[in-house]
Backbone as JSON, one array per atom type, in Angstrom:
{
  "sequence": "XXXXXXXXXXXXXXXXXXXXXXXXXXXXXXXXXXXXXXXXXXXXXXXXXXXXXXXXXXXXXXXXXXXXXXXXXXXXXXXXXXXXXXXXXXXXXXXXXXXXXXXXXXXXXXXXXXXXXXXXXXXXXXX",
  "N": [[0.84, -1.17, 0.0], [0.43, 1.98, -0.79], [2.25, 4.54, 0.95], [-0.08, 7.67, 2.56], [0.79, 10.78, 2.89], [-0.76, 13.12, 4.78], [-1.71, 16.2, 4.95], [-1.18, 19.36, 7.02], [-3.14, 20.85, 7.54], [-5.73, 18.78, 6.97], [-4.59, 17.17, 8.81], [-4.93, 18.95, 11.26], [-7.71, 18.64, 11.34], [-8.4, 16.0, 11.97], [-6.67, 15.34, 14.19], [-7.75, 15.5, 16.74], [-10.38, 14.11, 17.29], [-12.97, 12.76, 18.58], [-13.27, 9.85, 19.04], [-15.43, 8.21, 19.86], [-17.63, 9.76, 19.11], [-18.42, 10.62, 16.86], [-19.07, 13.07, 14.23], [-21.35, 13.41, 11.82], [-19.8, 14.73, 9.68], [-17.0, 14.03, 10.2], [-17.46, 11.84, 10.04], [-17.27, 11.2, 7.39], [-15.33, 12.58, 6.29], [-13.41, 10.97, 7.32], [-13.95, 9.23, 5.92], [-13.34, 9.1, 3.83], [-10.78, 9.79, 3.84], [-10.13, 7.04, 4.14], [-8.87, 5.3, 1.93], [-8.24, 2.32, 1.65], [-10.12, -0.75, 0.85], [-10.14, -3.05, 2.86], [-9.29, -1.76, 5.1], [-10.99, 0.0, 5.29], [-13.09, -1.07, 6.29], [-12.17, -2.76, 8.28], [-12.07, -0.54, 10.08], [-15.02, 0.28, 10.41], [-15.98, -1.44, 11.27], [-14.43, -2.31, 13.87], [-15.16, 0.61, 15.19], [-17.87, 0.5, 15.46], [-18.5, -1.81, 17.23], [-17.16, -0.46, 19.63], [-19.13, -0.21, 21.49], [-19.83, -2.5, 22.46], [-18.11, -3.46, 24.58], [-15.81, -3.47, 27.77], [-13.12, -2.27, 29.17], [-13.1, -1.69, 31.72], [-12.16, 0.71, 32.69], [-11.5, 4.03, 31.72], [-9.36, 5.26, 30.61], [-7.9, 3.26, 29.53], [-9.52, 1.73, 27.82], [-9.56, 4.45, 26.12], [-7.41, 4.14, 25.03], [-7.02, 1.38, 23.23], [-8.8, 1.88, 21.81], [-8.04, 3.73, 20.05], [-5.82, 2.83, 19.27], [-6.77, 0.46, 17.79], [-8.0, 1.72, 15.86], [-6.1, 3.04, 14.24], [-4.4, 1.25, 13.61], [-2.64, -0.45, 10.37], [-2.56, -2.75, 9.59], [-3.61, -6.04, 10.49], [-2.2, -7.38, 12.1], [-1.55, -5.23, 13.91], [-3.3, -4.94, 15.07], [-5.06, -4.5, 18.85], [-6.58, -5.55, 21.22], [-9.62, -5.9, 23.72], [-10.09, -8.19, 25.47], [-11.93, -10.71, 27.26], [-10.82, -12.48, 30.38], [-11.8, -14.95, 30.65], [-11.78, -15.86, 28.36], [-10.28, -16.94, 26.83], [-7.58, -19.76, 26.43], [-5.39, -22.84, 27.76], [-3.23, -21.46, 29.15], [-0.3, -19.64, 29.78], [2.35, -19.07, 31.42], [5.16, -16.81, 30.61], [6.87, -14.34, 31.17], [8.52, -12.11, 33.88], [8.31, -8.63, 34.33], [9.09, -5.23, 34.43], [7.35, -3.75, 34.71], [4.59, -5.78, 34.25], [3.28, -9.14, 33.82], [3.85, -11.75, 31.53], [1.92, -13.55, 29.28], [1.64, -16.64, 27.18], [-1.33, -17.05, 25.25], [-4.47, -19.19, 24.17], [-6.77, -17.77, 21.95], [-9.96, -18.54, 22.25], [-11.72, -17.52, 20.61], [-9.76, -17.22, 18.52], [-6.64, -16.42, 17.22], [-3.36, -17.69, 18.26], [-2.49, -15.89, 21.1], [-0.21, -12.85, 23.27], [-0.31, -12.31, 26.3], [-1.01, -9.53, 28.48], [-0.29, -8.94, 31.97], [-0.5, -6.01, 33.5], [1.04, -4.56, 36.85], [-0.6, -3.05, 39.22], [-2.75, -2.15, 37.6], [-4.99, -1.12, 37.88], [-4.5, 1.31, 38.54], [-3.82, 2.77, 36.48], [-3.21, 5.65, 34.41], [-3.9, 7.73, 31.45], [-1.25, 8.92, 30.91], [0.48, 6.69, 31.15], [0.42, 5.41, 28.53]],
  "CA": [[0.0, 0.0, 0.0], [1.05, 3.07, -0.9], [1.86, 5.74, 1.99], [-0.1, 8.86, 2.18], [0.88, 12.0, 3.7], [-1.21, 14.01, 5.09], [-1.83, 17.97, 4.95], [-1.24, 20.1, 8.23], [-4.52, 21.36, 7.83], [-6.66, 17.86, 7.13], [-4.31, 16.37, 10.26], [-5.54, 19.66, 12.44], [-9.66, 18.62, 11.7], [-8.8, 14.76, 12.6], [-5.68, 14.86, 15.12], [-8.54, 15.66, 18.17], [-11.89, 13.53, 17.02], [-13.5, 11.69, 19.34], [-13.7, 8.4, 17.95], [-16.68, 7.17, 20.27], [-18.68, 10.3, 18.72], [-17.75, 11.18, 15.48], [-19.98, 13.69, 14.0], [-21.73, 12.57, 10.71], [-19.19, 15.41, 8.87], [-16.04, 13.49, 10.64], [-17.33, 10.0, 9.15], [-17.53, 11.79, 5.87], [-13.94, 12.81, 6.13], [-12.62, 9.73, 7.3], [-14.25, 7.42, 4.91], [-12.57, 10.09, 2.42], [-9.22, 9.71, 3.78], [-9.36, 5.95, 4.45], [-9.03, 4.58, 0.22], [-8.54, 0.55, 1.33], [-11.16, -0.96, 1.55], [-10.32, -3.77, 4.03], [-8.83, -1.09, 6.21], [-11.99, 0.92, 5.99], [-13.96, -2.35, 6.86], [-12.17, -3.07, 9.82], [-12.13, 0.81, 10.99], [-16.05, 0.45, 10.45], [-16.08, -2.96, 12.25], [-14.08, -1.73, 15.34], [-15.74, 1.52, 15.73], [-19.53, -0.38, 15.87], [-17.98, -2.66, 18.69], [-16.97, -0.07, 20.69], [-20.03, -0.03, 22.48], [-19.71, -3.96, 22.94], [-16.8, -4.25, 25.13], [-15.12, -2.03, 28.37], [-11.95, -2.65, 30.51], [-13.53, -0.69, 33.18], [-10.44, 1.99, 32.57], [-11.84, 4.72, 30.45], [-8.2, 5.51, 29.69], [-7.44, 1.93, 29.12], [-10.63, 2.13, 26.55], [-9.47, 5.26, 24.62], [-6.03, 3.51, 24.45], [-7.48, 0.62, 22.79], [-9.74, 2.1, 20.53], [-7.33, 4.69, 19.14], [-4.95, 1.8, 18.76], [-7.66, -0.23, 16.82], [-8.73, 2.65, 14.48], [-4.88, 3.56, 13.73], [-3.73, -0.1, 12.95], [-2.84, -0.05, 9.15], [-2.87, -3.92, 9.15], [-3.62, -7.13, 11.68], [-0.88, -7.65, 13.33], [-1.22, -4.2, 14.51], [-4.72, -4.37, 15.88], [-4.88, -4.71, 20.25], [-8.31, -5.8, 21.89], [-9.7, -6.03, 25.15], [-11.0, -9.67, 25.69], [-12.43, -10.98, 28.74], [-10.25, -13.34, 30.56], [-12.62, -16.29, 30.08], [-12.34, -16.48, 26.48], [-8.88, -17.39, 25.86], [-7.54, -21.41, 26.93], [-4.24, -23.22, 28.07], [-2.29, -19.46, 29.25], [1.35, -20.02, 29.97], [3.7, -17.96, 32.07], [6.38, -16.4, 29.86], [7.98, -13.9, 31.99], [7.85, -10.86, 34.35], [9.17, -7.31, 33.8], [9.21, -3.97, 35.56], [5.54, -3.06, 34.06], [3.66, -6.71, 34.59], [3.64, -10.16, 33.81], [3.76, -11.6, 30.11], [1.47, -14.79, 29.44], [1.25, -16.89, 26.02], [-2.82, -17.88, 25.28], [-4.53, -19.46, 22.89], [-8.03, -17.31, 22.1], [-10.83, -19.41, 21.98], [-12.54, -17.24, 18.99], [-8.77, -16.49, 17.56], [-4.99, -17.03, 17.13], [-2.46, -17.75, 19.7], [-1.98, -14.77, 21.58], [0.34, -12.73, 24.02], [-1.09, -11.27, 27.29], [0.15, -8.57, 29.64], [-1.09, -8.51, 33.16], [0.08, -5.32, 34.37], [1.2, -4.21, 37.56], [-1.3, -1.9, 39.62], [-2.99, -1.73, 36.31], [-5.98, -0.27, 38.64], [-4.53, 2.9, 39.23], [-3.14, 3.26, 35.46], [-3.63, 6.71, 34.19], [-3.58, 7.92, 30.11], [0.24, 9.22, 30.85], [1.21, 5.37, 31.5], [0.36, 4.83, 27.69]],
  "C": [[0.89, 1.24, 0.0], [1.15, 4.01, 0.43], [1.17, 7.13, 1.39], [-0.08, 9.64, 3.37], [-0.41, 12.85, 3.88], [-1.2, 15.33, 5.33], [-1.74, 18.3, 6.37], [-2.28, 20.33, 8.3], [-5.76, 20.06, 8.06], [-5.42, 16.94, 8.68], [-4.53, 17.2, 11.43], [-6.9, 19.14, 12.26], [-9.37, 17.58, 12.48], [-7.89, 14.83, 14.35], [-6.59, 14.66, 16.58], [-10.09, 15.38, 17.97], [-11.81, 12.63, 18.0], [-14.23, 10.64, 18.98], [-14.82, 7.66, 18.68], [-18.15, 7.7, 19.87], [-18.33, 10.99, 17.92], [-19.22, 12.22, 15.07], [-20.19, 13.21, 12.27], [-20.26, 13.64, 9.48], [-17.6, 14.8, 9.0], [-16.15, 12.39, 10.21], [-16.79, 10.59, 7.93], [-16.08, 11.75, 5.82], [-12.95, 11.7, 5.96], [-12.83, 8.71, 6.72], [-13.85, 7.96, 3.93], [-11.06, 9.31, 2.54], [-8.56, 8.11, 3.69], [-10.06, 5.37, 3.0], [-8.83, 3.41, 0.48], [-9.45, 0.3, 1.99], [-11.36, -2.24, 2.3], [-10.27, -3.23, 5.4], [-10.42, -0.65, 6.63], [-13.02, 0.09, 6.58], [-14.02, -2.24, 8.42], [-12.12, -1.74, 10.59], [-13.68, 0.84, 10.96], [-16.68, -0.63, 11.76], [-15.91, -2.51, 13.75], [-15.0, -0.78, 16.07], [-17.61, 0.71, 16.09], [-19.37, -0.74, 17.11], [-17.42, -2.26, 19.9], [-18.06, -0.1, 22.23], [-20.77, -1.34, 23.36], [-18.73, -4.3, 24.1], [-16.28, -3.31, 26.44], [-14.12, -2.87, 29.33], [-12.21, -2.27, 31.85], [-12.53, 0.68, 33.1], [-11.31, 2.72, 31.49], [-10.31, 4.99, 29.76], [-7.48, 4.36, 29.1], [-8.33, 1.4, 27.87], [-9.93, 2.59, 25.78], [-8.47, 4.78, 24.12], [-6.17, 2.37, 23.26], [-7.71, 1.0, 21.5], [-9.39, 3.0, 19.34], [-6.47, 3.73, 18.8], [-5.65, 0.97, 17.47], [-7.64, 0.85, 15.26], [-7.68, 3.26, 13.51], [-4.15, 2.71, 12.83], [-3.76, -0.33, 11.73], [-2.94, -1.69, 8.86], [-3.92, -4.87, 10.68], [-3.24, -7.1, 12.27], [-0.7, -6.8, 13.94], [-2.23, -3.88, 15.44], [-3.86, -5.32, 17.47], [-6.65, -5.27, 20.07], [-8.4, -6.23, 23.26], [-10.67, -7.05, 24.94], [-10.81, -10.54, 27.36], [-11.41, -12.24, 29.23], [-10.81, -15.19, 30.34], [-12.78, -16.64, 28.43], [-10.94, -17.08, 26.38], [-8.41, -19.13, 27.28], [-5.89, -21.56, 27.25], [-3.04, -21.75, 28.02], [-1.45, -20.37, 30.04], [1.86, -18.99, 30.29], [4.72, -17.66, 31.17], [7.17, -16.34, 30.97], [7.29, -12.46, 32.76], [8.54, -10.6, 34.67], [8.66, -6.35, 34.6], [7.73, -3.38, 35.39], [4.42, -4.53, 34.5], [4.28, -7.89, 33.96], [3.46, -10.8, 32.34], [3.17, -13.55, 30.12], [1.77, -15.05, 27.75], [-0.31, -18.02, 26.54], [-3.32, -18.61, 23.95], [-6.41, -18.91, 22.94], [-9.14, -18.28, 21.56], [-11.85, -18.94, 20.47], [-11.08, -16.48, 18.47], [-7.78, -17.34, 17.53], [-4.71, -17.28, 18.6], [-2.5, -16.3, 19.79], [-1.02, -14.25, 22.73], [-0.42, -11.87, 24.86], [-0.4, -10.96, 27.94], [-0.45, -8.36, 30.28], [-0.13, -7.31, 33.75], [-0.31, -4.98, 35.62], [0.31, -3.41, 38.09], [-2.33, -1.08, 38.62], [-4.66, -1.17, 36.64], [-5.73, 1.19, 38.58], [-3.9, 3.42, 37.86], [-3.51, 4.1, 34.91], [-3.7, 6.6, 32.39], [-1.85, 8.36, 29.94], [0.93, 7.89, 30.99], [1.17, 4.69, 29.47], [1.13, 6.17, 26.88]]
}
């Protein structure tokens, strides 16, 4: 895929949208700016499902969901899935931030999980 740059001026309308309430003139834009159309799928997909899912963390949310809507492929998307979905979890290792599991998701791939540390009291400056 080709890169495209973006204008100073069309990255001042988007840089501060609130992706849980886009205004119908902010879809407009962004179904302008986003030309693949698997990308724009799964940026249509995600955004729907926001209102499916919560960490309890609102800043652990927007982290998420701006991660989701940014991800130019797969391998780049995050998600917040309930600990009961995923099977046979394995201890890796543990680091100065939390503890690092390998799972295997019951509706996905293998995956890697990170139980962090105090991850109660984690602010938006921790991301």
């Amino acid at each position: 895929m080709d890169e495209i740059k973006l204008s100073d001026d069309v990255f001042e309308q988007i840089k501060d949208f609130n992706y849980r309430k886009l205004t119908e003139e902010q879809e407009s834009l962004i179904d302008k700016l986003i030309t693949d159309k698997e990308l724009k799928e799964r940026y249509k997909n995600f955004k729907q499902n926001f209102k499916n899912w919560t960490s309890v963390n609102h800043d652990v949310d927007e982290f998420i969901q701006k991660a989701q809507l940014n991800a130019r492929n797969f391998d780049q998307t995050i998600e917040w899935i309930e600990y009961d979905k995923f099977k046979d979890v394995e201890y890796l290792a543990e680091g100065g931030f939390g503890t690092t599991f390998k799972a295997v998701w019951k509706d996905g791939p293998k995956v890697t999980l990170k139980c962090l540390h105090n991850s109660q009291d984690i602010t938006a400056d921790f991301f």
